[in-house]
Amino acid sequence: MRRSSVFLLLTLLGVPLSRPAAAQWARGAIQRFGPREGWEREVLRLLAGGMRNEEIGRELGLTRERVRQLEAHALATLSREPELVEAGRRG
C-alpha cells in the first residue's frame, strides 16, 4: 500500500498518527488554504483520499509533474504551520 505524502510529512515531523488520524488531520489542514491556493487544496484533498498523482492529473487536467509541484508546495506550507504540527501530536 502506498503511503500518502500527508502521512509521510507527519511522520517526518514526528507526529505519531494512524492513517485515519492523518487523513482527518489533512482534512482540517486543507481548510487553511485560501482561495488563491485552490489547486494545492484540491491536490491535498485528493491525495488524502488515496488517489495517486497520475490519477489526480487526469481528473484535474494537469500533468503528473504539476501535481507533484503543487503537492510539494502544499506540504511545505503545512510544515511551516506549528499549530497544525502540535495539533497532530496531540491527536
CSV table of C-alpha atoms in Angstrom, one decimal:
chain,number,residue,atom,x,y,z
A,1,MET,CA,0.0,0.0,0.0
A,2,ARG,CA,1.3,3.4,-0.9
A,3,ARG,CA,1.8,5.8,1.9
A,4,SER,CA,0.2,9.2,1.3
A,5,SER,CA,2.5,12.2,1.3
A,6,VAL,CA,0.5,13.8,4.1
A,7,PHE,CA,1.1,10.7,6.3
A,8,LEU,CA,4.8,10.8,5.4
A,9,LEU,CA,5.0,14.5,6.2
A,10,LEU,CA,3.5,13.9,9.6
A,11,THR,CA,5.9,11.0,10.3
A,12,LEU,CA,8.9,13.2,9.3
A,13,LEU,CA,7.6,15.9,11.7
A,14,GLY,CA,7.4,13.4,14.5
A,15,VAL,CA,3.6,13.3,14.6
A,16,PRO,CA,2.5,9.8,15.7
A,17,LEU,CA,-0.7,9.3,13.8
A,18,SER,CA,-2.5,6.4,12.4
A,19,ARG,CA,-3.6,6.6,8.7
A,20,PRO,CA,-7.2,7.5,9.6
A,21,ALA,CA,-6.0,10.2,12.0
A,22,ALA,CA,-3.6,11.5,9.4
A,23,ALA,CA,-6.4,11.8,6.9
A,24,GLN,CA,-8.6,13.6,9.5
A,25,TRP,CA,-5.7,16.0,10.2
A,26,ALA,CA,-5.2,16.6,6.5
A,27,ARG,CA,-8.9,17.5,6.1
A,28,GLY,CA,-8.5,20.1,8.8
A,29,ALA,CA,-5.2,21.4,7.4
A,30,ILE,CA,-6.7,21.7,3.9
A,31,GLN,CA,-9.1,24.3,5.2
A,32,ARG,CA,-6.0,26.5,5.9
A,33,PHE,CA,-5.6,27.2,2.2
A,34,GLY,CA,-7.3,30.2,0.9
A,35,PRO,CA,-9.0,30.8,-2.4
A,36,ARG,CA,-5.7,31.6,-4.1
A,37,GLU,CA,-4.4,28.2,-3.2
A,38,GLY,CA,-7.3,26.2,-4.6
A,39,TRP,CA,-5.1,23.9,-6.6
A,40,GLU,CA,-3.0,23.0,-3.6
A,41,ARG,CA,-6.1,22.4,-1.5
A,42,GLU,CA,-7.7,20.2,-4.2
A,43,VAL,CA,-4.5,18.1,-4.7
A,44,LEU,CA,-4.1,17.5,-1.0
A,45,ARG,CA,-7.8,16.6,-0.7
A,46,LEU,CA,-7.5,14.0,-3.4
A,47,LEU,CA,-4.2,12.7,-2.0
A,48,ALA,CA,-5.7,12.3,1.4
A,49,GLY,CA,-8.5,10.3,-0.3
A,50,GLY,CA,-5.9,7.9,-1.7
A,51,MET,CA,-5.5,9.0,-5.3
A,52,ARG,CA,-2.1,8.9,-7.0
A,53,ASN,CA,-0.5,11.9,-8.7
A,54,GLU,CA,-1.3,10.4,-12.2
A,55,GLU,CA,-5.0,9.9,-11.3
A,56,ILE,CA,-5.2,13.4,-9.9
A,57,GLY,CA,-3.6,14.8,-13.0
A,58,ARG,CA,-6.2,13.1,-15.2
A,59,GLU,CA,-9.1,14.3,-13.0
A,60,LEU,CA,-7.9,17.9,-12.9
A,61,GLY,CA,-6.4,18.2,-16.3
A,62,LEU,CA,-2.8,18.6,-15.0
A,63,THR,CA,0.4,16.8,-15.7
A,64,ARG,CA,1.7,14.4,-13.1
A,65,GLU,CA,4.7,16.8,-12.7
A,66,ARG,CA,2.5,19.8,-12.0
A,67,VAL,CA,0.5,17.7,-9.4
A,68,ARG,CA,3.9,16.8,-7.8
A,69,GLN,CA,4.8,20.5,-7.7
A,70,LEU,CA,1.5,21.5,-6.1
A,71,GLU,CA,1.8,18.7,-3.6
A,72,ALA,CA,5.3,19.8,-2.6
A,73,HIS,CA,4.3,23.4,-2.2
A,74,ALA,CA,1.2,22.5,-0.1
A,75,LEU,CA,3.2,20.2,2.1
A,76,ALA,CA,6.0,22.8,2.6
A,77,THR,CA,3.3,25.3,3.5
A,78,LEU,CA,1.7,22.9,6.1
A,79,SER,CA,5.1,22.1,7.6
A,80,ARG,CA,5.6,25.8,8.5
A,81,GLU,CA,2.3,25.8,10.5
A,82,PRO,CA,3.4,25.0,14.1
A,83,GLU,CA,-0.1,24.8,15.5
A,84,LEU,CA,-1.0,22.2,12.9
A,85,VAL,CA,2.0,20.1,13.8
A,86,GLU,CA,1.2,20.5,17.5
A,87,ALA,CA,-2.5,19.5,16.9
A,88,GLY,CA,-1.3,16.4,15.1
A,89,ARG,CA,0.9,15.5,18.0
A,90,ARG,CA,-2.0,15.8,20.4
A,91,GLY,CA,-4.0,13.6,18.1
